[in-house]
XYZ file of C-alpha atoms in Angstrom:
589
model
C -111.624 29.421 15.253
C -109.627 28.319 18.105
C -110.195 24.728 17.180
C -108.710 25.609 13.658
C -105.533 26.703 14.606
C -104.931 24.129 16.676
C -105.774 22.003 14.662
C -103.518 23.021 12.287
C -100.581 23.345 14.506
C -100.573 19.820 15.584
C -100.648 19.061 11.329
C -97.897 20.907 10.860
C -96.039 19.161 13.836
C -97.075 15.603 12.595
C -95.448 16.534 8.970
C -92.236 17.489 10.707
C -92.213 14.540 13.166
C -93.478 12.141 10.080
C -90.471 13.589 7.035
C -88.065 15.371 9.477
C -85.270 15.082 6.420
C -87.793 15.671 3.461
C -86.562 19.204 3.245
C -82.477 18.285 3.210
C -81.103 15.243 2.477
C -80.769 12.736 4.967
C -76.895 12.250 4.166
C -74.326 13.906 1.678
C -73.989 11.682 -1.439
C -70.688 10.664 -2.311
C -69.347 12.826 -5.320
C -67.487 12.688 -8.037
C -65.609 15.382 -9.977
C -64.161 15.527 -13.287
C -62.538 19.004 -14.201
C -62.249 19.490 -17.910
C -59.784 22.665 -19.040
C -59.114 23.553 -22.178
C -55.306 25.056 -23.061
C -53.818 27.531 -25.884
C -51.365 25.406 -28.132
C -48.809 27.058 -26.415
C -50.258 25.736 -22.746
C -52.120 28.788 -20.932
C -54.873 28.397 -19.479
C -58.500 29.339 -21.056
C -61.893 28.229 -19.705
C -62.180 25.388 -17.414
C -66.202 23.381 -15.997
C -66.386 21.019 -13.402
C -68.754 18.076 -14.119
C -70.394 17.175 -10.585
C -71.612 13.806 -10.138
C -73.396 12.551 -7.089
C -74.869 8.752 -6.261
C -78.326 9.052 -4.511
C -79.419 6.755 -2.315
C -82.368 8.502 -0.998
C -84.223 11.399 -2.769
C -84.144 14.579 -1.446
C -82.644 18.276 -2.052
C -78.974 18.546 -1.427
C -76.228 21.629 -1.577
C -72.685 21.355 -3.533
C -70.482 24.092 -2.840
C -68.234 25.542 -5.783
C -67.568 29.500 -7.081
C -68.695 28.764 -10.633
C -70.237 31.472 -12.572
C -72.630 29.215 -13.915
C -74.531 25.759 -13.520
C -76.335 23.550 -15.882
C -78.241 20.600 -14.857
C -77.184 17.467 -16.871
C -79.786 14.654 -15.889
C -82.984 16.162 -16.215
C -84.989 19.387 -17.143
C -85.880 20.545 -13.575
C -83.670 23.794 -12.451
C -80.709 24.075 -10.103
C -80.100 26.886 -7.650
C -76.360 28.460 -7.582
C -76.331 31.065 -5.232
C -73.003 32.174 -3.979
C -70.998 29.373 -3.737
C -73.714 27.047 -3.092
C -75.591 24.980 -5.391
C -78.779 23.518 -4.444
C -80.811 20.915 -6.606
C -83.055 17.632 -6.080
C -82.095 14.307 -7.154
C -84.155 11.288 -6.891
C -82.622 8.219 -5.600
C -79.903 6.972 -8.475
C -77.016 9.140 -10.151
C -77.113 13.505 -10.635
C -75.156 15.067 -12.665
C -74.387 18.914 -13.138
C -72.250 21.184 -14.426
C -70.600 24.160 -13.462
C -68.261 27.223 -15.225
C -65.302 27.546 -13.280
C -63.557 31.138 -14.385
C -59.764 31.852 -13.962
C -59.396 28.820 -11.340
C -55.907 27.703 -12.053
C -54.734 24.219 -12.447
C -52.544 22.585 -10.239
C -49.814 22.231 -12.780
C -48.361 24.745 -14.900
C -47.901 23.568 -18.949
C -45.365 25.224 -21.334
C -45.191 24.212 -24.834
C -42.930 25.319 -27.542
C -42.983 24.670 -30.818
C -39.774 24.659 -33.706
C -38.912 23.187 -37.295
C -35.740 22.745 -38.529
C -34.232 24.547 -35.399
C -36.039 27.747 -34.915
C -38.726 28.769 -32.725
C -42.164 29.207 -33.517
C -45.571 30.285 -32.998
C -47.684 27.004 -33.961
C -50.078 28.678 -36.459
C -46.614 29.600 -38.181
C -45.939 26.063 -38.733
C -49.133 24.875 -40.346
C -48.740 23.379 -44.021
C -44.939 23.729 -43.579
C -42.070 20.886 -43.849
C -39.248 19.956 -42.044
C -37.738 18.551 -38.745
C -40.383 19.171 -35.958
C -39.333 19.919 -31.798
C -42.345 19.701 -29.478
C -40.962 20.553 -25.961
C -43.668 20.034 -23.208
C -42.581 21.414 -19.715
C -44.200 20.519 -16.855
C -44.137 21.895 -13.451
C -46.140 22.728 -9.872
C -48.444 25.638 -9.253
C -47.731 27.232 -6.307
C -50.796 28.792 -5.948
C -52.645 25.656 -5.686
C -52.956 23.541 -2.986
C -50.181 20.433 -3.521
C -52.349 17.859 -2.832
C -52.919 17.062 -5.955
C -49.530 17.663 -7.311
C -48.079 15.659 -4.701
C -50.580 12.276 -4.905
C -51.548 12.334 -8.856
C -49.837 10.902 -12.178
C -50.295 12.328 -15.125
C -50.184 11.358 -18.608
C -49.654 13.396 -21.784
C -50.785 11.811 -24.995
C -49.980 13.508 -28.448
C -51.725 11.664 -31.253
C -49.237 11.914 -34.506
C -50.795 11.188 -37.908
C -48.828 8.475 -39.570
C -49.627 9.994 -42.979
C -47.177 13.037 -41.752
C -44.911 12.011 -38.878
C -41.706 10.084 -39.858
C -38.821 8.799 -37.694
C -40.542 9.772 -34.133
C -38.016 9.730 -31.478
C -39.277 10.603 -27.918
C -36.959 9.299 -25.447
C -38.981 8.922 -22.179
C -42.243 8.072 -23.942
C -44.155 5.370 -24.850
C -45.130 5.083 -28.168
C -47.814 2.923 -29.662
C -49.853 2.547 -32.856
C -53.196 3.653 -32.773
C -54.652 2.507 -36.310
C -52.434 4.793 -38.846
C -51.584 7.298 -35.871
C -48.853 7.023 -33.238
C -49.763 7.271 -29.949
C -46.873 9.411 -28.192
C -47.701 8.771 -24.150
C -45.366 11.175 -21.126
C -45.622 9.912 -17.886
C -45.305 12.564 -14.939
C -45.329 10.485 -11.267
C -46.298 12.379 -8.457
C -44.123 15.079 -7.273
C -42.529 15.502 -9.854
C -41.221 18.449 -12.331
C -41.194 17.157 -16.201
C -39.354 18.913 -19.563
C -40.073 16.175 -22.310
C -39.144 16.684 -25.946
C -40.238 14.965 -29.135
C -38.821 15.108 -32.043
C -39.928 13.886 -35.744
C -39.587 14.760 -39.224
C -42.672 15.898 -40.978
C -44.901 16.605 -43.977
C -48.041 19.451 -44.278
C -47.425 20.090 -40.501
C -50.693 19.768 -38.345
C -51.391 18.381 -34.398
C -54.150 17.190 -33.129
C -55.192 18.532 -29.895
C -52.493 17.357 -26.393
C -54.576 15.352 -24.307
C -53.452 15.472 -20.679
C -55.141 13.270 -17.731
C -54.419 13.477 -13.914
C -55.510 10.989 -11.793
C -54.924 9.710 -8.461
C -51.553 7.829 -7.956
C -53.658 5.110 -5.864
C -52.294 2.357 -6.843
C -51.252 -0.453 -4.091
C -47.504 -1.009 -4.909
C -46.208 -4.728 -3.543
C -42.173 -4.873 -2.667
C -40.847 -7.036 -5.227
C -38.877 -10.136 -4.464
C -35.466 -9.051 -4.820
C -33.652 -12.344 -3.049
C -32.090 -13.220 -6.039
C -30.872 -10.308 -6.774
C -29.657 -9.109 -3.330
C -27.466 -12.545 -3.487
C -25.910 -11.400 -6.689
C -24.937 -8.359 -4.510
C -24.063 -10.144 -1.248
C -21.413 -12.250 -4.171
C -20.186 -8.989 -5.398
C -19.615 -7.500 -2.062
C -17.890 -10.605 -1.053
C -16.031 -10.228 -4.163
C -15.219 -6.562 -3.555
C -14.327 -7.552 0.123
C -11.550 -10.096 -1.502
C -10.061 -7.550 -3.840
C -9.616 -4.607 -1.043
C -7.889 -7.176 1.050
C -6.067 -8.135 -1.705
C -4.809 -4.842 -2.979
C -4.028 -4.376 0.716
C -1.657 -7.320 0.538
C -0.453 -5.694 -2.791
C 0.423 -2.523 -0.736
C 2.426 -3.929 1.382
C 4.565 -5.799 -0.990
C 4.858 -2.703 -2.833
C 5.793 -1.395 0.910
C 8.404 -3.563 0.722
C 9.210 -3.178 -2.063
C 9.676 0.322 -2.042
C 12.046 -0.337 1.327
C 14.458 -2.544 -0.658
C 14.492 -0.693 -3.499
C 15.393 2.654 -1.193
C 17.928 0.048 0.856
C 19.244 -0.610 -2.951
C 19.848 3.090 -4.215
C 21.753 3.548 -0.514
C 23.731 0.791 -1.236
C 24.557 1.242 -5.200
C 25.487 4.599 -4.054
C 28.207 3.608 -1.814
C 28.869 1.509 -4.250
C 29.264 3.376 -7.258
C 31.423 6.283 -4.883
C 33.651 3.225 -4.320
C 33.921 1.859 -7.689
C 34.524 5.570 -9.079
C 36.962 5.636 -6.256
C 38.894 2.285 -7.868
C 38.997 3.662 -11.054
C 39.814 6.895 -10.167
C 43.137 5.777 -8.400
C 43.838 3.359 -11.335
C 45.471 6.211 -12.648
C 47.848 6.711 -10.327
C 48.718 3.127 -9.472
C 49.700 2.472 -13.244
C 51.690 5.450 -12.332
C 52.991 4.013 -9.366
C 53.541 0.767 -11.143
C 55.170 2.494 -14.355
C 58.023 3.959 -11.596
C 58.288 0.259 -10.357
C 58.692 -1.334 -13.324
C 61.178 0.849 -15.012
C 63.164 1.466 -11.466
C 63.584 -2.150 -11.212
C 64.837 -2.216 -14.737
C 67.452 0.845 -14.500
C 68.506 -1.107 -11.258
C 69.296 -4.268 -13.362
C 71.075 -2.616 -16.368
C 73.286 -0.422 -13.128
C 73.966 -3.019 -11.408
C 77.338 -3.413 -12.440
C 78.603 0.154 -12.536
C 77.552 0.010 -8.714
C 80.055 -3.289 -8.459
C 83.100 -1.634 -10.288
C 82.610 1.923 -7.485
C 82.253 -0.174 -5.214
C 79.602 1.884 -3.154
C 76.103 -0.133 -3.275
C 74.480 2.500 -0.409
C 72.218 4.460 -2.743
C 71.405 0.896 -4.027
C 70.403 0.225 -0.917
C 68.482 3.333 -0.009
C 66.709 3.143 -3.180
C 65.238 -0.556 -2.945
C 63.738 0.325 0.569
C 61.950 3.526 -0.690
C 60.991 1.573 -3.523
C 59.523 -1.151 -0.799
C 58.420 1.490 1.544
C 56.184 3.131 -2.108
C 54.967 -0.493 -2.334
C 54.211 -1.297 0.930
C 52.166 2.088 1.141
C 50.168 1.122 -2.388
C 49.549 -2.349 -0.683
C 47.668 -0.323 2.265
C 45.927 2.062 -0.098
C 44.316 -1.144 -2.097
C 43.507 -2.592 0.863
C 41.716 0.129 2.444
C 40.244 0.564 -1.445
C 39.369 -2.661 -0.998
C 37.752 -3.121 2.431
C 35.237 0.316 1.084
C 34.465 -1.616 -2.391
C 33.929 -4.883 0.254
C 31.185 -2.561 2.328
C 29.826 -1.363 -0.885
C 29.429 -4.183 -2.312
C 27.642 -5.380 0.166
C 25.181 -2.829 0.582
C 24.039 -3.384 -3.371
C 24.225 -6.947 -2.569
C 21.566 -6.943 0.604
C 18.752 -4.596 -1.556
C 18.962 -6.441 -4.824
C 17.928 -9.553 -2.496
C 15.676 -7.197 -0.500
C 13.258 -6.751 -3.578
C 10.563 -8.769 -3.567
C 10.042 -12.413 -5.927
C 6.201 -11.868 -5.418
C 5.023 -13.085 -9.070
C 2.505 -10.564 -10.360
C 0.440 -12.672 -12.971
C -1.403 -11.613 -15.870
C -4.730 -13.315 -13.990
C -4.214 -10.675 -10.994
C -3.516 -7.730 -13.362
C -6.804 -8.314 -15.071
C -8.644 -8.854 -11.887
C -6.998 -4.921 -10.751
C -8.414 -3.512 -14.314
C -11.922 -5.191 -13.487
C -12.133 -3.969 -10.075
C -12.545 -0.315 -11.105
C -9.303 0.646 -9.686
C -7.755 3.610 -11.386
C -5.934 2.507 -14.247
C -3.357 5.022 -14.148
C -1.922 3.744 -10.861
C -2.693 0.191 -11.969
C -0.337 1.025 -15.268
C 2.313 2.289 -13.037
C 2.446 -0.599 -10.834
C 3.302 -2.870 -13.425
C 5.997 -0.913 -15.446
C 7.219 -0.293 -11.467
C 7.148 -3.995 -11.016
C 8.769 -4.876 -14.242
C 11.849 -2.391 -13.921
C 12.407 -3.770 -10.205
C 12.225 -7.299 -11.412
C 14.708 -6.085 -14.833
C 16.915 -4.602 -12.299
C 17.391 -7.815 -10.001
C 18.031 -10.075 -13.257
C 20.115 -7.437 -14.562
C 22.150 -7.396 -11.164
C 22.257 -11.595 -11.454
C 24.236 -11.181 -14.746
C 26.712 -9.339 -13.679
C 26.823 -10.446 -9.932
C 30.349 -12.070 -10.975
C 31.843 -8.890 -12.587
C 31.259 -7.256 -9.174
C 32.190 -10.064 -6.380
C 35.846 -10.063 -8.708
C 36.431 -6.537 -8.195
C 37.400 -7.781 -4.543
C 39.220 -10.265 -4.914
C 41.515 -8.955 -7.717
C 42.045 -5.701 -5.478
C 43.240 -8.112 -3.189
C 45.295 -9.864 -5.068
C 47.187 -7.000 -5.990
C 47.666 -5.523 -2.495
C 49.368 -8.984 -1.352
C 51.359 -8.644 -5.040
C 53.011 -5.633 -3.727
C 53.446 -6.425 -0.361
C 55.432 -9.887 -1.713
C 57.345 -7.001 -3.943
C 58.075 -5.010 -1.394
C 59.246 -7.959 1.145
C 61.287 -9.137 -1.503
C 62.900 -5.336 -2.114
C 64.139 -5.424 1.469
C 65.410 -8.818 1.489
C 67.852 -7.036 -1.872
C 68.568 -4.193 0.179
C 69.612 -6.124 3.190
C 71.431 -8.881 0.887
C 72.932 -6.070 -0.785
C 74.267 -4.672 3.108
C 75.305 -8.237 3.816
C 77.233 -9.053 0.551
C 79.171 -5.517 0.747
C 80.475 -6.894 4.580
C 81.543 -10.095 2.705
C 84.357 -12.019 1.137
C 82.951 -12.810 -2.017
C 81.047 -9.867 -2.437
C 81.128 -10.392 -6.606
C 79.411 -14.068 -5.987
C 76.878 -11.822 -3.854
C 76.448 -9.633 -6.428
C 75.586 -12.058 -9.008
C 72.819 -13.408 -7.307
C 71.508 -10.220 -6.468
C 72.159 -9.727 -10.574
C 70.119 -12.548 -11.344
C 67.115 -11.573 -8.161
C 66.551 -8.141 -9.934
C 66.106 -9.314 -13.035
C 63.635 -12.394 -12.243
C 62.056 -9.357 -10.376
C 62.273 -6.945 -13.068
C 60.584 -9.993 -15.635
C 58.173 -10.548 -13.289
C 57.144 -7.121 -12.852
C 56.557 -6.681 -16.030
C 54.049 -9.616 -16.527
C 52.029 -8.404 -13.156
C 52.135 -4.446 -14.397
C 50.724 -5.875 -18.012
C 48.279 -7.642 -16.034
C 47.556 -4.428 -13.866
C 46.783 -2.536 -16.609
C 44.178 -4.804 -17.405
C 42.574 -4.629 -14.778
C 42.566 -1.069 -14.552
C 41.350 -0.593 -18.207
C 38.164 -3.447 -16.279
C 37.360 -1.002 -13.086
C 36.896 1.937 -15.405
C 34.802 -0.122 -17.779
C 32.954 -1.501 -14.693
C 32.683 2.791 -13.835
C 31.078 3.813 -16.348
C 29.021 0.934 -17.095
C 27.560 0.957 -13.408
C 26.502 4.824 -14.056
C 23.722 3.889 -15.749
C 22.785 1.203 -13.530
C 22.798 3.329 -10.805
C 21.037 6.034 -12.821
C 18.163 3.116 -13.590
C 18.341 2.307 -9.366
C 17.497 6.148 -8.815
C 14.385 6.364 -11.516
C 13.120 2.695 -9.923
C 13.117 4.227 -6.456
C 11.512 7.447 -7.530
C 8.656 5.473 -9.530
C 8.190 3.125 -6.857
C 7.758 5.618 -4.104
C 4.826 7.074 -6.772
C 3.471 3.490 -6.686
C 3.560 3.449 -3.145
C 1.565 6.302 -2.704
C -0.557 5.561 -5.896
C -1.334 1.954 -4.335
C -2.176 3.512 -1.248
C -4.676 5.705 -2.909
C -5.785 2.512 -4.761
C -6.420 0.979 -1.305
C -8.554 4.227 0.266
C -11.055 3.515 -2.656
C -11.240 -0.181 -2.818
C -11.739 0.399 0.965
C -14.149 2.473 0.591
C -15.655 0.392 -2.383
C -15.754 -3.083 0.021
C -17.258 -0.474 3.201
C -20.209 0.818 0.558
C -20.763 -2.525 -0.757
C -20.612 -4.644 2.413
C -24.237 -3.976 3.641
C -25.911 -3.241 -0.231
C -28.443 -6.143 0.035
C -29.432 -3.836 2.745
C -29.715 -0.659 1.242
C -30.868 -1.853 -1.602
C -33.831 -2.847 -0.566
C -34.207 0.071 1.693
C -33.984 2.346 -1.526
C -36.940 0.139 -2.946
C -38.931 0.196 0.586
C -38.695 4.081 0.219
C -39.092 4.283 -3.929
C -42.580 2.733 -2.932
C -43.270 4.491 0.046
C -42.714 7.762 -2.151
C -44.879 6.481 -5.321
C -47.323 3.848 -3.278
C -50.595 6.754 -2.556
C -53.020 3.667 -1.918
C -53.823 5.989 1.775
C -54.720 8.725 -0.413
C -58.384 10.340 0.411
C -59.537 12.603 -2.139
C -60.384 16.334 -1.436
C -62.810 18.261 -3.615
C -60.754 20.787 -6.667
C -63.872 23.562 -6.612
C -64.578 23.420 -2.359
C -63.134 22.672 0.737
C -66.744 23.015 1.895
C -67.450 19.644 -0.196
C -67.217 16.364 1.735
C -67.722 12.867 0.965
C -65.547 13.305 -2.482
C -65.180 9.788 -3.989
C -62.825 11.003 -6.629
C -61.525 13.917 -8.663
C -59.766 13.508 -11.882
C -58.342 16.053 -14.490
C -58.868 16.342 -18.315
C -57.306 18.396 -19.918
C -56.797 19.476 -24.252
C -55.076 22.353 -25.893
C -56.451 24.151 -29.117
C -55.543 21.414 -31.750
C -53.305 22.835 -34.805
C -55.135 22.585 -37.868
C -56.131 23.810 -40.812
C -59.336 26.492 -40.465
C -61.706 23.906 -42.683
C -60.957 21.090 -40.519
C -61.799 23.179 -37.014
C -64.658 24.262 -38.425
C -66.036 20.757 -39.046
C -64.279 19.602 -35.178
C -66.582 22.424 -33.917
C -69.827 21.395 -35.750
C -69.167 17.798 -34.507
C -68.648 19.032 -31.001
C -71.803 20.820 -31.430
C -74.000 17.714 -32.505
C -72.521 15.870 -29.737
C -76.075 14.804 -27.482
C -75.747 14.626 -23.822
C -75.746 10.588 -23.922
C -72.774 11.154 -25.424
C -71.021 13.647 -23.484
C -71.602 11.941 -20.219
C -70.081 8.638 -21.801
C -67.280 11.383 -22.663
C -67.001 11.400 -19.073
C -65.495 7.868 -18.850
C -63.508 7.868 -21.790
């Protein structure tokens, strides 16, 4: 008996030491997992299985982990054992597949769906049969309550399947669409990480939809960075060309600098001037006054001349000539101090017409502003500033000559009065002479003939006087609005100042953001790929975290299709009939 057991220990030993993995598998298999869900028509959730597939190199009995609420075996006949969360079977050395029931395992992503035709909202089995101008709004977005693996590293695709027969006029902005015999094929594209609301819109007939096919699958594609060198010197050219333009508007805002400076120099100066023209006309008044009380005492003088002779007494003659010279000589002063301010004055407008600027603004650089993306406003009042200061210095060249006469003429007519007044006191002390004299009546006669080639002449200068006179207060008025036009030119080009300045910030700031774009540029590409490039992605099992060796999981997804009850009924029957050769080539499709 002893012998026996011994016997039968060391057989027992040998079977353990000959097929020590005969019992469990020698190594995991890899696995795949495909996780098909099906979805209402409006996009909530209802049942969801997990086919399993596993390639077997060497035959034994192996454990999947997964909560499913049930299994069925899809290669063979023999049974699988789902206990817990662990599923045990044995496969023999090639491919095993199984499924299991997942129930209330939520998706990764969340799907809404809405429905309406001819702009109101509807419940899809409303809709069925009816005709109009169809909305299908699909919304899609992360589950939190899901680990964001896969929401971060898959794309997904939504396909809606339109029949040709019904659909008219698809529009679908950020879809592909494609024919598909007499269907279209109507194909979203989610990337990874991403948050979706797509709408479709069509006009249709007898309204049905096919069932919304949606796929997830890794994003695991190897992106390559593009060659971009000819592009990035089409960029290095533009922010050469921005470059030129901000140094050129910089040279633009400092002629308009200067601008503004001459133009400010010129309202100074056509002020002074204008207070000393208004001045000059303003005492025109009084000097044809003055002149008047010449003229006619020079003439009463004449035709008295002789009652003076026959009295004998020529003093208040006398006295009268000198305060007539002394009036004169006083006028003479007045003009000339009138006519040293007018002198300063004139000046003044003189040195800031010249101070504007000749820079020639051509139609070539205007155009080159408007292209540059400069803001048009300011660009718009830089010309019609740059027009009314150029108007204003060819308005000033036309009547440059009216002005520099004003001068001159007030000169003119101080010296005029001074010779009148020199020539007063020369009668008056003539007149004291001749009364001390023998032939006092001779004396007389010449003085006779002196006052009235002086009265004449006096008459001829206070004709041309008034004249003159009637010119300055022409001149007055006429330089009002001049001066007027000087004050609105300064005022709109200390706006363009500050509006080319402005200008000058952004194409500044345009030339700094351009000057290294090659650069960025292909930085932003070097991190678009980083953030859609998932080639280092390793998959992770959807149904266990217990599962390892996962080759790849993928998603399929449906809703409930929208059609009429006959036409489900046969769907179902066909769905039924389907044999398991040809729901495992399902599995690929």
């Amino acid at each position: 008996m002893m012998r026996i057991k011994r016997f039968l220990l060391l057989f027992i030993i040998t079977i353990f030491i000959i097929y020590p993995f005969n019992a469990v598998a020698a190594s995991t298999p890899a696995k795949d997992e495909v996780i098909y869900t099906t979805l209402s028509s409006s996009g909530e959730e209802l049942d969801m299985y997990v086919v399993n597939s596993f390639e077997v190199k060497e035959p034994g009995e192996f454990v999947d982990y997964g909560e499913y609420s049930s299994v069925k075996n899809l290669t063979d006949l023999s049974d699988i054992s789902n206990e817990g969360d662990e599923v045990s079977f044995t496969a023999s050395e090639d491919s095993f597949y199984y499924q299991g029931n997942l129930d209330n395992k939520p998706l990764p992503w969340e799907f809404s769906i809405r429905y309406q035709l001819n702009g109101k909202e509807l419940e899809p089995e409303e809709m069925l049969g009816q005709d109009g101008h169809f909305k299908l709004e699909i919304e899609s977005s992360a589950n939190e309550d899901v680990d964001p693996i896969f929401f971060d590293n898959y794309l997904v695709q939504i396909s809606i399947t339109l029949d040709g027969g019904l659909y008219q006029n698809i529009e679908a902005e950020e879809a592909t669409i494609a024919n598909a015999g007499k269907n279209k094929q109507v194909t979203f594209t989610v990337m990874p990480e991403q948050e979706e609301n797509f709408l479709l819109e069509a006009d249709v007939t007898d309204f049905e939809l096919e069932a919304i096919e949606i796929t997830a699958v890794p994003s695991s594609m190897s992106i390559d960075s593009p060659d971009i060198d000819g592009v990035t010197d089409d960029f290095e050219t533009l922010a050469d060309a921005t470059a030129e333009i901000d140094n050129g508007v910089g040279e633009l805002v400092n002629g308009i600098t200067e601008l503004n400076s001459g133009v400010s120099s010129l309202r100074e100066g056509s002020g002074d001037y204008q207070e000393g023209i208004n001045q000059v006309s303003d005492g025109s008044d009084e000097l044809m006054s003055g002149s008047q009380s010449i003229n006619r005492a020079l003439q009463t003088m004449k035709d008295s001349i002789d009652q003076d002779v026959e009295a004998g007494d020529f003093s208040t003659l006398q006295d009268g000539l000198k305060q007539m010279a002394e009036g004169l000589k006083d006028a003479s002063e007045g003009l000339t101090e009138l006519q040293q301010n007018y002198e300063n004055a004139y000046q003044a407008v003189e040195d800031a017409i010249d101070n504007i600027p000749t820079h020639q603004i051509s139609e070539k650089d205007i155009e080159a502003l408007v292209h540059s993306g400069a803001d048009a406003e300011v660009i718009d009042k830089l010309v019609e500033t740059y027009e009314a200061a150029q108007t204003a210095k060819g308005t000033y060249q036309q009547v440059r000559e009216a002005f520099a006469a004003v001068s001159p003429t007030l000169e003119e007519v101080s010296n005029a009065q001074n010779e009148i007044a020199t020539s007063l006191e020369t009668i008056a002390d003539q007149i004291a002479a001749a009364s001390e004299g023998i032939d006092i009546q001779e004396g007389l006669k010449e003085l006779q003939e002196g006052l009235t080639a002086l009265s004449d002449n006096y008459t001829d200068f206070h004709g041309g006087l008034e004249e003159y006179t009637s010119g300055v207060e022409e001149l007055s008025h006429a330089y009002q609005d001049l001066h007027n036009g000087i004050v609105e030119l300064e005022d709109g080009t200390a706006e363009l100042e500050d509006g080319a300045g402005e200008l000058h910030e952004g194409t500044t700031e345009l030339a700094d953001s351009t000057s290294d774009l090659p650069d960025q540029m292909q930085d932003e590409i070097d991190e678009m790929i980083n953030d859609y490039d998932k080639s280092d992605f390793e998959a992770v099992s959807f149904v266990s975290e217990k599962n390892e060796n996962i080759q790849s999981v993928q998603f399929v997804i449906k809703t409930e299709g929208i059609t009429k009850d006959e036409q489900e009924e046969d769907e179902e029957v066909a769905e039924e009939e389907k044999s398991f050769w040809q729901r495992l080539v399902d599995l690929f499709k």
